[in-house]
Amino acid sequence: MSEQKTPGAATAGPGRRTPLIIAAVAIVAALGITAAVGLGGDEDKPASSGSAVAEVSGGSDPTVAAVVLDRPFTKPALVLTDTKGEKYDLRERTKGKPTLIYFGYTHCPDVCPLTMSNIAIAKKQLSQADQDKLQVVFVTTDPERDTSAELAKWLPAAGDPSFTGLTGDFSAIQAAARQIGIGIDPPQKEKDGSVISMHGAQVIAFSPTTDQGYVLYGEDTTVEDYAKDLPKIIKGENP
């Protein structure tokens, strides 16, 4: 989980790390061991009953970006509003499709736009048929500022016009994120007017064959990592 301040982007950065899922993933990636990374959920719990055992694809290789979950997450039953102002049922609209889900916000000075850009660049290296299959969903952690119109302006610039941007009730977003092991806190306004948003920076890949989230990527995942793995993700295979 990273701390980022806005609008003071020049001085903002990852800053302190809250020892939640990001710490567990870092240990897994570094040591190639099995670790519990799920934060659990209040409703509609995933198949893992609140936690997912993650193990690094490729054994002890620390250069492998993908964390393959031994017990995949169930896709949240989340209904929000898309960039057109229309209702978007996450499960229904992405059913049977390879899907990447990321929780972030448009005022993020670094990690969020970089993540969207990396995925967009890697996506362009796919065949047109595979590009058409891949769904990328960006769910805001700052719905008060990230309206449908704001997401519609930001996503094409930060990532790709085909990416889906979702906004809505914060409590629903927070609960859905928790169900797939990602912690987010309500944005907090500082005395200097800056806004601190704490959120997990992981991308969860959902299989088109099972509709379960079975692969996790951290914020340091590169274009090359995504480009190498996406063809397999699209087929529902382990990267």
mmCIF file of N, CA, C and O in Angstrom, residues 104-148:
data_model
loop_
_atom_site.group_PDB
_atom_site.id
_atom_site.type_symbol
_atom_site.label_atom_id
_atom_site.label_comp_id
_atom_site.label_asym_id
_atom_site.label_seq_id
_atom_site.Cartn_x
_atom_site.Cartn_y
_atom_site.Cartn_z
ATOM 1 N N GLY A 104 -6.982 2.463 -8.183
ATOM 2 C CA GLY A 104 -6.104 3.627 -8.079
ATOM 3 C C GLY A 104 -6.909 4.905 -8.249
ATOM 4 O O GLY A 104 -8.136 4.886 -8.159
ATOM 5 N N TYR A 105 -6.220 6.026 -8.508
ATOM 6 C CA TYR A 105 -6.946 7.286 -8.642
ATOM 7 C C TYR A 105 -6.230 8.223 -9.614
ATOM 8 O O TYR A 105 -5.013 8.128 -9.815
ATOM 9 N N THR A 106 -6.970 9.114 -10.231
ATOM 10 C CA THR A 106 -6.431 9.921 -11.329
ATOM 11 C C THR A 106 -5.450 10.982 -10.872
ATOM 12 O O THR A 106 -4.638 11.449 -11.671
ATOM 13 N N HIS A 107 -5.508 11.402 -9.605
ATOM 14 C CA HIS A 107 -4.585 12.420 -9.105
ATOM 15 C C HIS A 107 -3.273 11.811 -8.613
ATOM 16 O O HIS A 107 -2.411 12.527 -8.106
ATOM 17 N N CYS A 108 -3.134 10.512 -8.762
ATOM 18 C CA CYS A 108 -1.909 9.817 -8.363
ATOM 19 C C CYS A 108 -0.725 10.362 -9.156
ATOM 20 O O CYS A 108 -0.791 10.458 -10.382
ATOM 21 N N PRO A 109 0.359 10.740 -8.488
ATOM 22 C CA PRO A 109 1.488 11.348 -9.191
ATOM 23 C C PRO A 109 2.438 10.369 -9.861
ATOM 24 O O PRO A 109 3.268 10.773 -10.663
ATOM 25 N N ASP A 110 2.351 9.087 -9.554
ATOM 26 C CA ASP A 110 3.373 8.196 -10.089
ATOM 27 C C ASP A 110 2.885 6.782 -10.401
ATOM 28 O O ASP A 110 2.765 6.403 -11.560
ATOM 29 N N VAL A 111 2.572 5.988 -9.389
ATOM 30 C CA VAL A 111 2.336 4.560 -9.598
ATOM 31 C C VAL A 111 1.141 4.271 -10.502
ATOM 32 O O VAL A 111 1.230 3.437 -11.402
ATOM 33 N N CYS A 112 0.031 4.949 -10.282
ATOM 34 C CA CYS A 112 -1.183 4.652 -11.063
ATOM 35 C C CYS A 112 -1.015 4.918 -12.561
ATOM 36 O O CYS A 112 -1.297 4.035 -13.382
ATOM 37 N N PRO A 113 -0.554 6.122 -12.957
ATOM 38 C CA PRO A 113 -0.379 6.338 -14.393
ATOM 39 C C PRO A 113 0.702 5.448 -15.001
ATOM 40 O O PRO A 113 0.571 5.020 -16.152
ATOM 41 N N LEU A 114 1.741 5.142 -14.230
ATOM 42 C CA LEU A 114 2.791 4.264 -14.745
ATOM 43 C C LEU A 114 2.251 2.858 -14.980
ATOM 44 O O LEU A 114 2.543 2.236 -16.011
ATOM 45 N N THR A 115 1.447 2.367 -14.046
ATOM 46 C CA THR A 115 0.868 1.036 -14.202
ATOM 47 C C THR A 115 -0.027 0.966 -15.431
ATOM 48 O O THR A 115 0.054 0.026 -16.233
ATOM 49 N N MET A 116 -0.896 1.961 -15.610
ATOM 50 C CA MET A 116 -1.782 1.976 -16.771
ATOM 51 C C MET A 116 -0.993 2.073 -18.071
ATOM 52 O O MET A 116 -1.311 1.419 -19.067
ATOM 53 N N SER A 117 0.047 2.889 -18.053
ATOM 54 C CA SER A 117 0.878 3.045 -19.245
ATOM 55 C C SER A 117 1.597 1.745 -19.593
ATOM 56 O O SER A 117 1.645 1.348 -20.764
ATOM 57 N N ASN A 118 2.152 1.084 -18.604
ATOM 58 C CA ASN A 118 2.864 -0.173 -18.852
ATOM 59 C C ASN A 118 1.928 -1.226 -19.452
ATOM 60 O O ASN A 118 2.299 -1.941 -20.394
ATOM 61 N N ILE A 119 0.723 -1.320 -18.907
ATOM 62 C CA ILE A 119 -0.234 -2.296 -19.441
ATOM 63 C C ILE A 119 -0.636 -1.920 -20.867
ATOM 64 O O ILE A 119 -0.733 -2.788 -21.743
ATOM 65 N N ALA A 120 -0.851 -0.632 -21.109
ATOM 66 C CA ALA A 120 -1.257 -0.175 -22.440
ATOM 67 C C ALA A 120 -0.195 -0.473 -23.488
ATOM 68 O O ALA A 120 -0.504 -0.929 -24.598
ATOM 69 N N ILE A 121 1.059 -0.212 -23.144
ATOM 70 C CA ILE A 121 2.156 -0.463 -24.091
ATOM 71 C C ILE A 121 2.278 -1.955 -24.384
ATOM 72 O O ILE A 121 2.457 -2.375 -25.533
ATOM 73 N N ALA A 122 2.168 -2.771 -23.330
ATOM 74 C CA ALA A 122 2.251 -4.222 -23.516
ATOM 75 C C ALA A 122 1.063 -4.731 -24.333
ATOM 76 O O ALA A 122 1.219 -5.615 -25.180
ATOM 77 N N LYS A 123 -0.098 -4.170 -24.109
ATOM 78 C CA LYS A 123 -1.306 -4.585 -24.834
ATOM 79 C C LYS A 123 -1.145 -4.353 -26.333
ATOM 80 O O LYS A 123 -1.588 -5.177 -27.148
ATOM 81 N N LYS A 124 -0.505 -3.268 -26.704
ATOM 82 C CA LYS A 124 -0.320 -2.945 -28.125
ATOM 83 C C LYS A 124 0.593 -3.940 -28.829
ATOM 84 O O LYS A 124 0.631 -3.976 -30.063
ATOM 85 N N GLN A 125 1.346 -4.732 -28.077
ATOM 86 C CA GLN A 125 2.228 -5.729 -28.671
ATOM 87 C C GLN A 125 1.498 -7.042 -28.961
ATOM 88 O O GLN A 125 2.057 -7.949 -29.575
ATOM 89 N N LEU A 126 0.251 -7.132 -28.523
ATOM 90 C CA LEU A 126 -0.555 -8.325 -28.787
ATOM 91 C C LEU A 126 -1.139 -8.285 -30.197
ATOM 92 O O LEU A 126 -1.208 -7.221 -30.824
ATOM 93 N N SER A 127 -1.585 -9.429 -30.655
ATOM 94 C CA SER A 127 -2.316 -9.454 -31.919
ATOM 95 C C SER A 127 -3.620 -8.685 -31.718
ATOM 96 O O SER A 127 -4.088 -8.513 -30.584
ATOM 97 N N GLN A 128 -4.229 -8.219 -32.798
ATOM 98 C CA GLN A 128 -5.465 -7.451 -32.670
ATOM 99 C C GLN A 128 -6.559 -8.289 -32.018
ATOM 100 O O GLN A 128 -7.362 -7.786 -31.215
ATOM 101 N N ALA A 129 -6.574 -9.573 -32.338
ATOM 102 C CA ALA A 129 -7.593 -10.458 -31.768
ATOM 103 C C ALA A 129 -7.452 -10.544 -30.253
ATOM 104 O O ALA A 129 -8.438 -10.492 -29.512
ATOM 105 N N ASP A 130 -6.208 -10.650 -29.784
ATOM 106 C CA ASP A 130 -5.977 -10.723 -28.341
ATOM 107 C C ASP A 130 -6.223 -9.375 -27.676
ATOM 108 O O ASP A 130 -6.700 -9.323 -26.532
ATOM 109 N N GLN A 131 -5.892 -8.285 -28.354
ATOM 110 C CA GLN A 131 -6.188 -6.958 -27.805
ATOM 111 C C GLN A 131 -7.685 -6.787 -27.572
ATOM 112 O O GLN A 131 -8.114 -6.212 -26.561
ATOM 113 N N ASP A 132 -8.465 -7.294 -28.503
ATOM 114 C CA ASP A 132 -9.917 -7.173 -28.389
ATOM 115 C C ASP A 132 -10.470 -7.994 -27.232
ATOM 116 O O ASP A 132 -11.506 -7.639 -26.648
ATOM 117 N N LYS A 133 -9.788 -9.081 -26.892
ATOM 118 C CA LYS A 133 -10.256 -9.940 -25.804
ATOM 119 C C LYS A 133 -9.925 -9.367 -24.436
ATOM 120 O O LYS A 133 -10.725 -9.486 -23.498
ATOM 121 N N LEU A 134 -8.769 -8.747 -24.298
ATOM 122 C CA LEU A 134 -8.297 -8.304 -22.986
ATOM 123 C C LEU A 134 -9.119 -7.141 -22.437
ATOM 124 O O LEU A 134 -9.326 -6.135 -23.103
ATOM 125 N N GLN A 135 -9.586 -7.292 -21.202
ATOM 126 C CA GLN A 135 -10.319 -6.242 -20.510
ATOM 127 C C GLN A 135 -9.428 -5.665 -19.404
ATOM 128 O O GLN A 135 -8.868 -6.422 -18.604
ATOM 129 N N VAL A 136 -9.297 -4.359 -19.367
ATOM 130 C CA VAL A 136 -8.534 -3.695 -18.309
ATOM 131 C C VAL A 136 -9.487 -2.761 -17.576
ATOM 132 O O VAL A 136 -10.071 -1.866 -18.180
ATOM 133 N N VAL A 137 -9.661 -3.003 -16.288
ATOM 134 C CA VAL A 137 -10.624 -2.240 -15.490
ATOM 135 C C VAL A 137 -9.896 -1.454 -14.407
ATOM 136 O O VAL A 137 -9.190 -2.036 -13.577
ATOM 137 N N PHE A 138 -10.079 -0.140 -14.431
ATOM 138 C CA PHE A 138 -9.496 0.763 -13.441
ATOM 139 C C PHE A 138 -10.611 1.242 -12.524
ATOM 140 O O PHE A 138 -11.547 1.913 -12.962
ATOM 141 N N VAL A 139 -10.518 0.875 -11.239
ATOM 142 C CA VAL A 139 -11.543 1.261 -10.268
ATOM 143 C C VAL A 139 -10.963 2.356 -9.376
ATOM 144 O O VAL A 139 -9.921 2.155 -8.747
ATOM 145 N N THR A 140 -11.614 3.507 -9.323
ATOM 146 C CA THR A 140 -11.067 4.608 -8.547
ATOM 147 C C THR A 140 -11.157 4.356 -7.046
ATOM 148 O O THR A 140 -12.126 3.779 -6.547
ATOM 149 N N THR A 141 -10.137 4.808 -6.334
ATOM 150 C CA THR A 141 -10.146 4.781 -4.872
ATOM 151 C C THR A 141 -10.494 6.168 -4.325
ATOM 152 O O THR A 141 -10.492 6.380 -3.117
ATOM 153 N N ASP A 142 -10.791 7.090 -5.231
ATOM 154 C CA ASP A 142 -11.097 8.480 -4.871
ATOM 155 C C ASP A 142 -12.337 8.940 -5.633
ATOM 156 O O ASP A 142 -12.281 9.858 -6.454
ATOM 157 N N PRO A 143 -13.481 8.292 -5.388
ATOM 158 C CA PRO A 143 -14.671 8.564 -6.201
ATOM 159 C C PRO A 143 -15.218 9.982 -6.075
ATOM 160 O O PRO A 143 -15.925 10.449 -6.973
ATOM 161 N N GLU A 144 -14.914 10.677 -4.991
ATOM 162 C CA GLU A 144 -15.410 12.041 -4.836
ATOM 163 C C GLU A 144 -14.860 12.953 -5.926
ATOM 164 O O GLU A 144 -15.570 13.797 -6.478
ATOM 165 N N ARG A 145 -13.599 12.790 -6.269
ATOM 166 C CA ARG A 145 -12.987 13.603 -7.326
ATOM 167 C C ARG A 145 -13.019 12.901 -8.674
ATOM 168 O O ARG A 145 -13.116 13.553 -9.724
ATOM 169 N N ASP A 146 -12.927 11.579 -8.663
ATOM 170 C CA ASP A 146 -12.897 10.825 -9.919
ATOM 171 C C ASP A 146 -14.311 10.513 -10.397
ATOM 172 O O ASP A 146 -14.832 9.412 -10.208
ATOM 173 N N THR A 147 -14.916 11.483 -11.028
ATOM 174 C CA THR A 147 -16.230 11.291 -11.633
ATOM 175 C C THR A 147 -16.089 10.508 -12.937
ATOM 176 O O THR A 147 -14.978 10.277 -13.420
ATOM 177 N N SER A 148 -17.202 10.148 -13.516
ATOM 178 C CA SER A 148 -17.168 9.461 -14.811
ATOM 179 C C SER A 148 -16.447 10.312 -15.851
ATOM 180 O O SER A 148 -15.638 9.804 -16.643
#
